[in-house]
Tab-separated table of C-alpha atoms and ligand atoms in Angstrom:
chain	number	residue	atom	x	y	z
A	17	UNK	CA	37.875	61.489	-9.565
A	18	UNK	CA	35.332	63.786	-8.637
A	19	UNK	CA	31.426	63.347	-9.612
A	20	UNK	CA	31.623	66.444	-11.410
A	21	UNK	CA	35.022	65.344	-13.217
A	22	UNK	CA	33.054	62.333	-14.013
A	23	UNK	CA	30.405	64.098	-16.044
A	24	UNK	CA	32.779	66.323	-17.569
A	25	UNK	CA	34.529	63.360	-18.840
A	26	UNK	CA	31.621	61.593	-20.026
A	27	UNK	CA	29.589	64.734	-21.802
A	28	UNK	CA	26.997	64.872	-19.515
A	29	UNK	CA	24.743	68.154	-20.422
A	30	UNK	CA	22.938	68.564	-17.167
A	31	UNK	CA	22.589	66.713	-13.692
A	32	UNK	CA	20.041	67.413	-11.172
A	33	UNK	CA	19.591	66.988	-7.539
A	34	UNK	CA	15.698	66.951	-6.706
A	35	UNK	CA	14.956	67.455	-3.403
A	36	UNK	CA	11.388	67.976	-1.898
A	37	UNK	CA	11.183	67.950	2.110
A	38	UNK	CA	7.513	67.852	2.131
A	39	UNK	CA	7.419	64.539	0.436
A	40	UNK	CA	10.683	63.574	1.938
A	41	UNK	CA	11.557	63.162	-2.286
A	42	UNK	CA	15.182	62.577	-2.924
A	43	UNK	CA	16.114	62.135	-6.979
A	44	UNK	CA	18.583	62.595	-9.327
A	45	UNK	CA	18.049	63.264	-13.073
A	46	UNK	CA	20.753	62.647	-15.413
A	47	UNK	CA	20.355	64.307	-19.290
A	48	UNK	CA	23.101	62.669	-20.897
A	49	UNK	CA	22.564	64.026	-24.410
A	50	UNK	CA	20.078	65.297	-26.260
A	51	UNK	CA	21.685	66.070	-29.743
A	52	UNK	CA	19.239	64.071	-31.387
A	53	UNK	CA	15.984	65.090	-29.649
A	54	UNK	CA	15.315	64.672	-26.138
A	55	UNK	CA	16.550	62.803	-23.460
A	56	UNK	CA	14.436	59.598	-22.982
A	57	UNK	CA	14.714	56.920	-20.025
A	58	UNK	CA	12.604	55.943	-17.113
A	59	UNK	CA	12.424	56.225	-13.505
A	60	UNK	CA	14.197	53.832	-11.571
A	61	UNK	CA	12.947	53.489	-7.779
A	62	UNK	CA	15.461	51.616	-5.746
A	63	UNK	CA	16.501	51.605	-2.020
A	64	UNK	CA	20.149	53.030	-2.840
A	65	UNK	CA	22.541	52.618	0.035
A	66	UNK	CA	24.243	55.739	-1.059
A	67	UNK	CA	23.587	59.132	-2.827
A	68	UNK	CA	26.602	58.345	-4.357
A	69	UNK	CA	25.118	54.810	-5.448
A	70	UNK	CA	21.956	56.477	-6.619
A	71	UNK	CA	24.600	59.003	-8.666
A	72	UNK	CA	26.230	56.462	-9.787
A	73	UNK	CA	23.720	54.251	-11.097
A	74	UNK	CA	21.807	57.478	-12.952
A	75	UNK	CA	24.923	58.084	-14.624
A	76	UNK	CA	25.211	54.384	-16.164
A	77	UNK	CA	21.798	54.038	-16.825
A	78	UNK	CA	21.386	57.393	-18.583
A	79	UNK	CA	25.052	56.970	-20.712
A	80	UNK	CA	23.567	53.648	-21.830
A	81	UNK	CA	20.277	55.284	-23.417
A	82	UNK	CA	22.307	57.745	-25.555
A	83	UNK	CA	23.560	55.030	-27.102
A	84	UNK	CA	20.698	52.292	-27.239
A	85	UNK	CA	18.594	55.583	-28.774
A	86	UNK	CA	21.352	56.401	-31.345
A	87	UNK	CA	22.517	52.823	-32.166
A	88	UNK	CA	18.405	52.650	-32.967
A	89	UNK	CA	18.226	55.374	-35.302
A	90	UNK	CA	15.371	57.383	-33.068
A	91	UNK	CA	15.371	61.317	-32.777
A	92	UNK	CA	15.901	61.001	-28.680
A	93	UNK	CA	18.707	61.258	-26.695
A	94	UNK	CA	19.489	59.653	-23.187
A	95	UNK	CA	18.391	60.344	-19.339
A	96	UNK	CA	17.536	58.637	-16.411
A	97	UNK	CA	15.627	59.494	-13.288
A	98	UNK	CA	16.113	57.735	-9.931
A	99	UNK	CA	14.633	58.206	-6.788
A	100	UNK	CA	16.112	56.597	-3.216
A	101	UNK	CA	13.127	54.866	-1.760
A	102	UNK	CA	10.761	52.362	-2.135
A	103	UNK	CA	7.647	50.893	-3.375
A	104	UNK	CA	6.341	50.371	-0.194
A	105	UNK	CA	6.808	54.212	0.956
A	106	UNK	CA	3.063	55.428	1.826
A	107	UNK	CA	4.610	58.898	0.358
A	108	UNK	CA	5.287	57.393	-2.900
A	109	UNK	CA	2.287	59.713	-4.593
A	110	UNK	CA	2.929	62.544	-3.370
A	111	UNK	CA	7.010	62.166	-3.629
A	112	UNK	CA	6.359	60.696	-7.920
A	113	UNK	CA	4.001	64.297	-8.304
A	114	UNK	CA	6.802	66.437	-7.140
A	115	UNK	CA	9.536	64.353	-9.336
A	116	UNK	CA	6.426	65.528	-11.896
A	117	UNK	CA	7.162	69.383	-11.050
A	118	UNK	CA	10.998	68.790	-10.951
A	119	UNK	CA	10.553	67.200	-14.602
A	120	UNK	CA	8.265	69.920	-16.062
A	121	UNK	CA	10.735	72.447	-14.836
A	122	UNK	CA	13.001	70.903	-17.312
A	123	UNK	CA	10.724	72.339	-20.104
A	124	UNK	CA	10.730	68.643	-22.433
A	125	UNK	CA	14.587	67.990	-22.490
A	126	UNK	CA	13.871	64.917	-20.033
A	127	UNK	CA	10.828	62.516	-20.794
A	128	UNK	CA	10.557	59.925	-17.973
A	129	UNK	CA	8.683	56.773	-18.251
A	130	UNK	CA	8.596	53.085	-16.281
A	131	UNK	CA	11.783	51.537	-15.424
A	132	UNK	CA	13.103	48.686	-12.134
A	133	UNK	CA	10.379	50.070	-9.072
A	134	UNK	CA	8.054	51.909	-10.485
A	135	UNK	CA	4.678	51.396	-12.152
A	136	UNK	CA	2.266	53.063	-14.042
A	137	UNK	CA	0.381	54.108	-10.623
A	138	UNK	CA	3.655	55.843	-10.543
A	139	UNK	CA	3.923	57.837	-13.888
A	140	UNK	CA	0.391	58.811	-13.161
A	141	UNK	CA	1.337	60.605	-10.203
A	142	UNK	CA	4.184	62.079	-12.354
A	143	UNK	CA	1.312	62.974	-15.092
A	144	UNK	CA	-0.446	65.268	-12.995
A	145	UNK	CA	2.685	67.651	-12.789
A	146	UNK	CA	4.019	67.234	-16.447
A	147	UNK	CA	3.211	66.198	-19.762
A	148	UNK	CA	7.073	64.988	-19.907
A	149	UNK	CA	5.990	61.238	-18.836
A	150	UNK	CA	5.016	57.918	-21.018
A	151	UNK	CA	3.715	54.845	-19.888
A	152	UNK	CA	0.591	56.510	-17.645
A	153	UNK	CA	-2.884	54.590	-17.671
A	154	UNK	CA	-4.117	55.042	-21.038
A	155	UNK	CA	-1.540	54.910	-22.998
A	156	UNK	CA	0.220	51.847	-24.999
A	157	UNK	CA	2.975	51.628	-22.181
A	158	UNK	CA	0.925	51.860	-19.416
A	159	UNK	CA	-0.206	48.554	-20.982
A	160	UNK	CA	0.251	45.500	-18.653
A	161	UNK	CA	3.782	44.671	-19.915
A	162	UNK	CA	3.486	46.045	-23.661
A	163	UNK	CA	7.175	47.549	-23.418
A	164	UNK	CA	8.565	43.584	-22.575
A	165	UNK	CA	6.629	42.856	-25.319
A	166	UNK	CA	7.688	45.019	-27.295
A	167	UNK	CA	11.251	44.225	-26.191
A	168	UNK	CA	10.736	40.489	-26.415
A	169	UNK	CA	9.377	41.336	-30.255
A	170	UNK	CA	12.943	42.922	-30.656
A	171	UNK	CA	14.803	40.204	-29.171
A	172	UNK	CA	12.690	37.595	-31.656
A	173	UNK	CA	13.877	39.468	-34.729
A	174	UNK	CA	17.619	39.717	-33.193
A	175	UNK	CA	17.947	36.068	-32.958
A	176	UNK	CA	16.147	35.518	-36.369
A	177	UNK	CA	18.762	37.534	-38.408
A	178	UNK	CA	21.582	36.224	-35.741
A	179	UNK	CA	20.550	32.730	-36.626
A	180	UNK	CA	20.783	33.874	-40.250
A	181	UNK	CA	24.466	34.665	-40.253
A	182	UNK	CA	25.346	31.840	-38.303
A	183	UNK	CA	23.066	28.504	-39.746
A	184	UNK	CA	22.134	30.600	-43.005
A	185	UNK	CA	18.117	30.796	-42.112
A	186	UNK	CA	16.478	32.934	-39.945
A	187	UNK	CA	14.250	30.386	-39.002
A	188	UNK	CA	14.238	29.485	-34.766
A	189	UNK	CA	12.143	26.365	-35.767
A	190	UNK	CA	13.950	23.216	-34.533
A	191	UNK	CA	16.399	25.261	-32.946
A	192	UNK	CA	17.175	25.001	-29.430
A	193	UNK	CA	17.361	28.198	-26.801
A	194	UNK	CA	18.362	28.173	-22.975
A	195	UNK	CA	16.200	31.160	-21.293
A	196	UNK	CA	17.625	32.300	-18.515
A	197	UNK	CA	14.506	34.161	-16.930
A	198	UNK	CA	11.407	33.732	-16.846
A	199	UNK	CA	9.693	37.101	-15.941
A	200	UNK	CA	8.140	40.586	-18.073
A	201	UNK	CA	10.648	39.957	-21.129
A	202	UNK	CA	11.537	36.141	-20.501
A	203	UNK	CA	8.234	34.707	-20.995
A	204	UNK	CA	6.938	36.669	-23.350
A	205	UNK	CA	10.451	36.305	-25.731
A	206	UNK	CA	8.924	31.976	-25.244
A	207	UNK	CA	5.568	32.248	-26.377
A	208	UNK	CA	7.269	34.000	-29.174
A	209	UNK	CA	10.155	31.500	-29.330
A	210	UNK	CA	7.161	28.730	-28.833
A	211	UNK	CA	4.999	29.880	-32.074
A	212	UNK	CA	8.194	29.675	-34.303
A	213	UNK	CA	8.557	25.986	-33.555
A	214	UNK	CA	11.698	25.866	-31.409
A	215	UNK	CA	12.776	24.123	-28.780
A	216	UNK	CA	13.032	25.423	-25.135
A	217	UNK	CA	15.315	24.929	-21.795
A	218	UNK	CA	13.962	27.258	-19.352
A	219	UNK	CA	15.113	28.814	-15.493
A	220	UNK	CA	14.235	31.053	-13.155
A	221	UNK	CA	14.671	31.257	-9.469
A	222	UNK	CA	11.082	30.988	-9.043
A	223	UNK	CA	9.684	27.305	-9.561
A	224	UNK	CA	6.168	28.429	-10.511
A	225	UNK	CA	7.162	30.332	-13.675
A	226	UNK	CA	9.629	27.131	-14.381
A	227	UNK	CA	6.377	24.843	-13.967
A	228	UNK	CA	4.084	27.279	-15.953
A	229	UNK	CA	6.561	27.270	-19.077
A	230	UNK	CA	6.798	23.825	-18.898
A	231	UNK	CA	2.844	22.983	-18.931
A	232	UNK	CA	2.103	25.780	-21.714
A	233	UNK	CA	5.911	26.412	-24.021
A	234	UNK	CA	7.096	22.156	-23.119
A	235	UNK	CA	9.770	23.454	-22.261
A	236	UNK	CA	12.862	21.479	-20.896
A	237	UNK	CA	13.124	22.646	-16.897
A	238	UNK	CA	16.772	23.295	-16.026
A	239	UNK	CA	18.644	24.169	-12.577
A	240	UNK	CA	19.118	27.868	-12.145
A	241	UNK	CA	22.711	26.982	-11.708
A	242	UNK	CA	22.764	24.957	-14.654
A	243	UNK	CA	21.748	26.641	-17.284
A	244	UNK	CA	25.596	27.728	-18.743
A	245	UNK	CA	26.266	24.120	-19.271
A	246	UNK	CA	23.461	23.455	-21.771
A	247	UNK	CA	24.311	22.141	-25.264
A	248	UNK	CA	21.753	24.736	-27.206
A	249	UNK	CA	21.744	26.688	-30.223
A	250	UNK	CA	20.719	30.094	-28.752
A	251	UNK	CA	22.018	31.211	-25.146
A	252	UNK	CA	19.328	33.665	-24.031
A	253	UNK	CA	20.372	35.952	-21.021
A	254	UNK	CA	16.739	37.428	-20.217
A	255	UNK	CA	17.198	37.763	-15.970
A	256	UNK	CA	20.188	39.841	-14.656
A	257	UNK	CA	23.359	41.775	-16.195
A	258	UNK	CA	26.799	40.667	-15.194
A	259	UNK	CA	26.793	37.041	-15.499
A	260	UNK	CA	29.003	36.475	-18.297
A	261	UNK	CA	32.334	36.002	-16.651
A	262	UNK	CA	35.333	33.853	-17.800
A	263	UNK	CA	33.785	30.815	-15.699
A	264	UNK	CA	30.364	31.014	-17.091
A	265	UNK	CA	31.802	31.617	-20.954
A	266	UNK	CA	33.606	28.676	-20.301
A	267	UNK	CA	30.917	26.572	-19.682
A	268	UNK	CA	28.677	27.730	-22.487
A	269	UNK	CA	28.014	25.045	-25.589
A	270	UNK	CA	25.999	27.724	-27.951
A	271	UNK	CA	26.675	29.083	-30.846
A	272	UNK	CA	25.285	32.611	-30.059
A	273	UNK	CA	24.627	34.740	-27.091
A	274	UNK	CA	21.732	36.974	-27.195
A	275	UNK	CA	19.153	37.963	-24.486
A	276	UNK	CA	17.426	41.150	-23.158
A	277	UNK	CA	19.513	41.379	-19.451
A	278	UNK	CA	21.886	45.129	-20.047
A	279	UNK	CA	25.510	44.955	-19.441
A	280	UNK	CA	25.738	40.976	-19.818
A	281	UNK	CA	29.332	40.861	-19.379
A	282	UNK	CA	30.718	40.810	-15.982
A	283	UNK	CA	33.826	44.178	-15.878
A	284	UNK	CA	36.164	43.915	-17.288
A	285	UNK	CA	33.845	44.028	-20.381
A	286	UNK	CA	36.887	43.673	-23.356
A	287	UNK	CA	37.905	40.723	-21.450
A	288	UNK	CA	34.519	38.706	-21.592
A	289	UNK	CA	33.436	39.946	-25.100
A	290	UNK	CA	37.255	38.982	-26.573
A	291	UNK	CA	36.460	35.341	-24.546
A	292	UNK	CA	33.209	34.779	-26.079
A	293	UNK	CA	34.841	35.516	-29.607
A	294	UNK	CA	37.656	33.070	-28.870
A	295	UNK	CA	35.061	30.629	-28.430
A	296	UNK	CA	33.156	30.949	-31.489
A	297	UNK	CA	29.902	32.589	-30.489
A	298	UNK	CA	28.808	35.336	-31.580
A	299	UNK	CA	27.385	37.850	-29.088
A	300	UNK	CA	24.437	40.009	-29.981
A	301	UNK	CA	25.236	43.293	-28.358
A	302	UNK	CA	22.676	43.994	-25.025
A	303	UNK	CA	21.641	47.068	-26.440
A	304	UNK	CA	21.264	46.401	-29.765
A	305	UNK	CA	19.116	43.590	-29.562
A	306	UNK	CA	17.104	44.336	-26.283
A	307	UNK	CA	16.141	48.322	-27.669
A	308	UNK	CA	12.837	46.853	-28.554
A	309	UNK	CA	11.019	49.001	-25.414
A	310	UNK	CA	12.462	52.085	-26.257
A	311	UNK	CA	11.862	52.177	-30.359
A	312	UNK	CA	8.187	51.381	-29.292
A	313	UNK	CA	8.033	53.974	-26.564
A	314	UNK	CA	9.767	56.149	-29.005
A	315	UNK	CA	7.012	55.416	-31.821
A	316	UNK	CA	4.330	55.985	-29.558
A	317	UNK	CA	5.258	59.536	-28.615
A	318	UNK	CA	6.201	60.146	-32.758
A	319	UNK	CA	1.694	59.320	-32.946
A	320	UNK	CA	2.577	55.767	-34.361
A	321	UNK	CA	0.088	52.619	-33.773
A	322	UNK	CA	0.459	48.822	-32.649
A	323	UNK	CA	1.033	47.648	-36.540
A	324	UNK	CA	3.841	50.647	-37.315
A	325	UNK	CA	5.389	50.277	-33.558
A	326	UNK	CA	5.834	46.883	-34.575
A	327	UNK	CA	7.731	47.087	-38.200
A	328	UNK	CA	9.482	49.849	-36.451
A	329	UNK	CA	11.025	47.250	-33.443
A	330	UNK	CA	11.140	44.619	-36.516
A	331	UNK	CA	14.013	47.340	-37.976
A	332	UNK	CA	16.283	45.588	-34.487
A	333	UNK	CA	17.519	42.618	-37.233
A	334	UNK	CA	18.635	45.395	-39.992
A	335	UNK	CA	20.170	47.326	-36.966
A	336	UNK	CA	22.777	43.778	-36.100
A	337	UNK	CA	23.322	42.982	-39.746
A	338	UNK	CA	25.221	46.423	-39.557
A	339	UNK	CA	26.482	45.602	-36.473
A	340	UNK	CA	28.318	41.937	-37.556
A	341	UNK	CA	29.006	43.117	-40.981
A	342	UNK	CA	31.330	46.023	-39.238
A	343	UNK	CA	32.865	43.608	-36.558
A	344	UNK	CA	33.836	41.498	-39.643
A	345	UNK	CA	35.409	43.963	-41.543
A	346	UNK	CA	37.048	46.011	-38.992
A	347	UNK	CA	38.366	42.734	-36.781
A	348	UNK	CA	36.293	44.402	-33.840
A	349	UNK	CA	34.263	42.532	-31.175
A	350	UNK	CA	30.549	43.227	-32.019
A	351	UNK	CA	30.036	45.209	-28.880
A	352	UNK	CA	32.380	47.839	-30.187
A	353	UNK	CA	30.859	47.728	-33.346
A	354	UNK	CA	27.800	48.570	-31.706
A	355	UNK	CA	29.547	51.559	-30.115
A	356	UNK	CA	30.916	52.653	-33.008
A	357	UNK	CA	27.245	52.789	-34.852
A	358	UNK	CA	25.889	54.775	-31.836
A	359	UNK	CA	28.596	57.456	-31.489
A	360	UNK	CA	28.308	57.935	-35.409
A	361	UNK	CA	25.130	58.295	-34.943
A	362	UNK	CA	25.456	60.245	-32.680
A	363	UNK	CA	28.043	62.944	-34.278
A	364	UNK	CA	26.735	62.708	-37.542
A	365	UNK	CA	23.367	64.203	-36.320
A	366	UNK	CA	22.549	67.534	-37.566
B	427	NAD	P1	11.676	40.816	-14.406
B	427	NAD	O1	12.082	41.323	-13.083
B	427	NAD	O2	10.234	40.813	-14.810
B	427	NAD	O3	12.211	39.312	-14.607
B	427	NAD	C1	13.483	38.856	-14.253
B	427	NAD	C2	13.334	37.356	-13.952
B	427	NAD	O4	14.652	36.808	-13.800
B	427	NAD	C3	12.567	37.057	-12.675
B	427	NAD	O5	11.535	36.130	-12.927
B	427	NAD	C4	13.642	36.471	-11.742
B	427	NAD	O6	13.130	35.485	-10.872
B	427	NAD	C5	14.602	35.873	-12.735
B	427	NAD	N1	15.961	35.693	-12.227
B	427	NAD	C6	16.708	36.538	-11.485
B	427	NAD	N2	17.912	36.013	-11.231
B	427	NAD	C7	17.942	34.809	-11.841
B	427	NAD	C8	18.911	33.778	-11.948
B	427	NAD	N3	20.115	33.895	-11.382
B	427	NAD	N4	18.599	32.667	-12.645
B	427	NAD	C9	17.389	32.546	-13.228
B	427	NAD	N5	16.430	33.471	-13.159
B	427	NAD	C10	16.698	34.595	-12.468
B	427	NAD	O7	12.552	41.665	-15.459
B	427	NAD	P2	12.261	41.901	-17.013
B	427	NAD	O8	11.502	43.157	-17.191
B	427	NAD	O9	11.788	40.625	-17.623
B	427	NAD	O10	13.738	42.210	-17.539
B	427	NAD	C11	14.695	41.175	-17.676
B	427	NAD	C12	16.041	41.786	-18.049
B	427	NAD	O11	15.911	42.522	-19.283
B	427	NAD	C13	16.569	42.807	-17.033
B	427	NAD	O12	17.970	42.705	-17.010
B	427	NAD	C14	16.154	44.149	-17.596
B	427	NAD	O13	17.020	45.188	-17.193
B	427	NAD	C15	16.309	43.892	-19.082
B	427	NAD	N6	15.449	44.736	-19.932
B	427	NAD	C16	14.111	44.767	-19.763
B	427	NAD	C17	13.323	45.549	-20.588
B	427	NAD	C18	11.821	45.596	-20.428
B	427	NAD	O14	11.152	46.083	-21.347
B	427	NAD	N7	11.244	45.068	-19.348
B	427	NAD	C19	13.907	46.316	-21.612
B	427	NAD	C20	15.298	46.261	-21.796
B	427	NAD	C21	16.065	45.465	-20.947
């Protein structure tokens, strides 16, 4: 299939190859949808091996934001920016202000904002060009991690009303939760965890963060290859996607799955998500319960403050009720309940 079959078969409204020689840019915006308002995702910088990689990856990552935007009731629709490079380009500035021009040139149907690579220093080259960019010096996002925060907040309120349907109290306290990753979302998701009285087992790859959540969450240190054999209440995927596969599921003693990490399930998807049913636990769709950065990026632009941005991410736990009540009455895996709340969303927009 061609790229250009590909977006015809997935409804893409607009794709767009930005090139700038001076700069030595090379980008790609995807604009999904923007039914509901318009298309919101970050920049991703990463050193693609491919344009068709980079293509690839926009596509994905912009699909994905239709949905995490609809599923989360917010007036945007989805798109994603990439750029092929790196952080460590010396031409970063002046490549991010001409991604700025390419993005004002879209007129407000793409608003771009902090993603994997890219920084504030970034979106404030971006700024200088458009006023299509969050997450610039200044503002809430361009916060020292406020959007993991804000995610972490999210994922908090997930696993309160997950822990609800499943032990009949959505308190964490005394419960125990494996975090896999301990970085921007991962640590802040255990102080969280930490002040609601439950119990930790932590990893990461790096030892220091390990140590660090040991000395201030006591947490329980556990082997980064470990971490699926843990007897625990919550299993909390907070590092990569993908690592969900029949051997992992296999190994895991929870009762419920739920972290921040997107596309947790390693392809095929129906496979893993019918596996994890089989075995009891219930899996709190990735971009349900991890849309926590994007409501609050969301608010922001809509003129809310900290205390509304807050109740607003809060609304993630009324947002999964719907989602397990539907799984339960239709006999659906709660993934494609999810999907089903999104794309109703979605068509029921006016
Ligand atoms: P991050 O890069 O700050 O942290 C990831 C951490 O995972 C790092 O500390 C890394 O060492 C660790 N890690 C990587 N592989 C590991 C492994 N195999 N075992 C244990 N630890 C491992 O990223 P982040 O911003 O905290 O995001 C975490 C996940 O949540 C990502 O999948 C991201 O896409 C997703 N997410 C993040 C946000 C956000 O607001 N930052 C929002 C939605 C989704």
């Amino acid at each position: 299939m061609t790229v250009w079959q590909e977006l015809d078969k997935d409804g893409f409204e607009q794709f767009i190859w930005c090139r700038d020689q001076e700069s030595g840019l090379r980008a790609f915006i995807a604009i999904h949808n923007t039914k509901r308002g318009p298309a919101l995702g970050g920049c991703r910088l990463w050193p693609y091996a491919s344009e068709e990689d980079a293509v690839a990856d926009a596509m994905r990552l912009a699909r994905s934001m239709t949905y995490k935007a609809a599923a989360a009731g917010l007036a945007y629709g989805g798109g994603k920016a990439v750029v092929i490079g790196r952080a460590d380009d010396p031409r970063n500035e002046q490549q991010f202000e001409a991604l700025g021009r390419f993005i004002e040139r879209l007129g407000g149907s793409y608003w771009t904002g902090v993603d994997v690579g890219t920084t504030t220093a970034h979106m404030d080259a971006v700024a200088r060009f458009t006023s299509y960019v969050t997450d610039m010096t200044g503002s809430l996002g361009g916060t020292d991690d406020w959007t993991a925060d804000m995610t972490a907040y999210g994922l908090l309120h997930g696993m309160k009303a997950t822990a609800k349907r499943i032990y009949g109290t959505d308190r964490l306290h005394g419960l125990t939760i494996a975090v896999q990753g301990l970085g921007k979302v991962g640590w802040a998701l255990c102080r969280y965890l930490h002040r609601e009285g439950a119990r930790l087992m932590v990893t990461d790859l790096s030892m220091r963060l390990v140590e660090q959540a040991v000395l201030q969450f006591q947490a329980l240190p556990i082997a980064a290859d470990r971490i699926y054999d843990v007897p625990c209440h919550i299993w909390a995927p907070c590092a990569l996607g993908g690592i969900l596969n029949l051997s992992t599921i296999d190994r895991l003693q929870c009762r419920i799955v739920a972290g921040s990490a997107n596309n947790q399930m390693a392809s095929p998807q129906q496979l893993h998500l019918e596996a994890l049913q089989q075995k009891g636990i219930v899996y709190a769709p990735d971009y349900i319960v991890n849309a926590g950065g994007i409501i609050a990026t969301a608010a922001e632009l809509d003129g809310d403050g900290p205390r509304r941005i807050r109740s607003r991410v809060k609304r993630i736990a009324h947002t999964l009720e719907e989602v397990y009540h539907l799984s339960e009455a239709e006999g659906i895996t709660t993934a494609a309940a999810a999907d089903r709340i999104a794309e109703h969303a979605l068509h029921s927009y006016e």
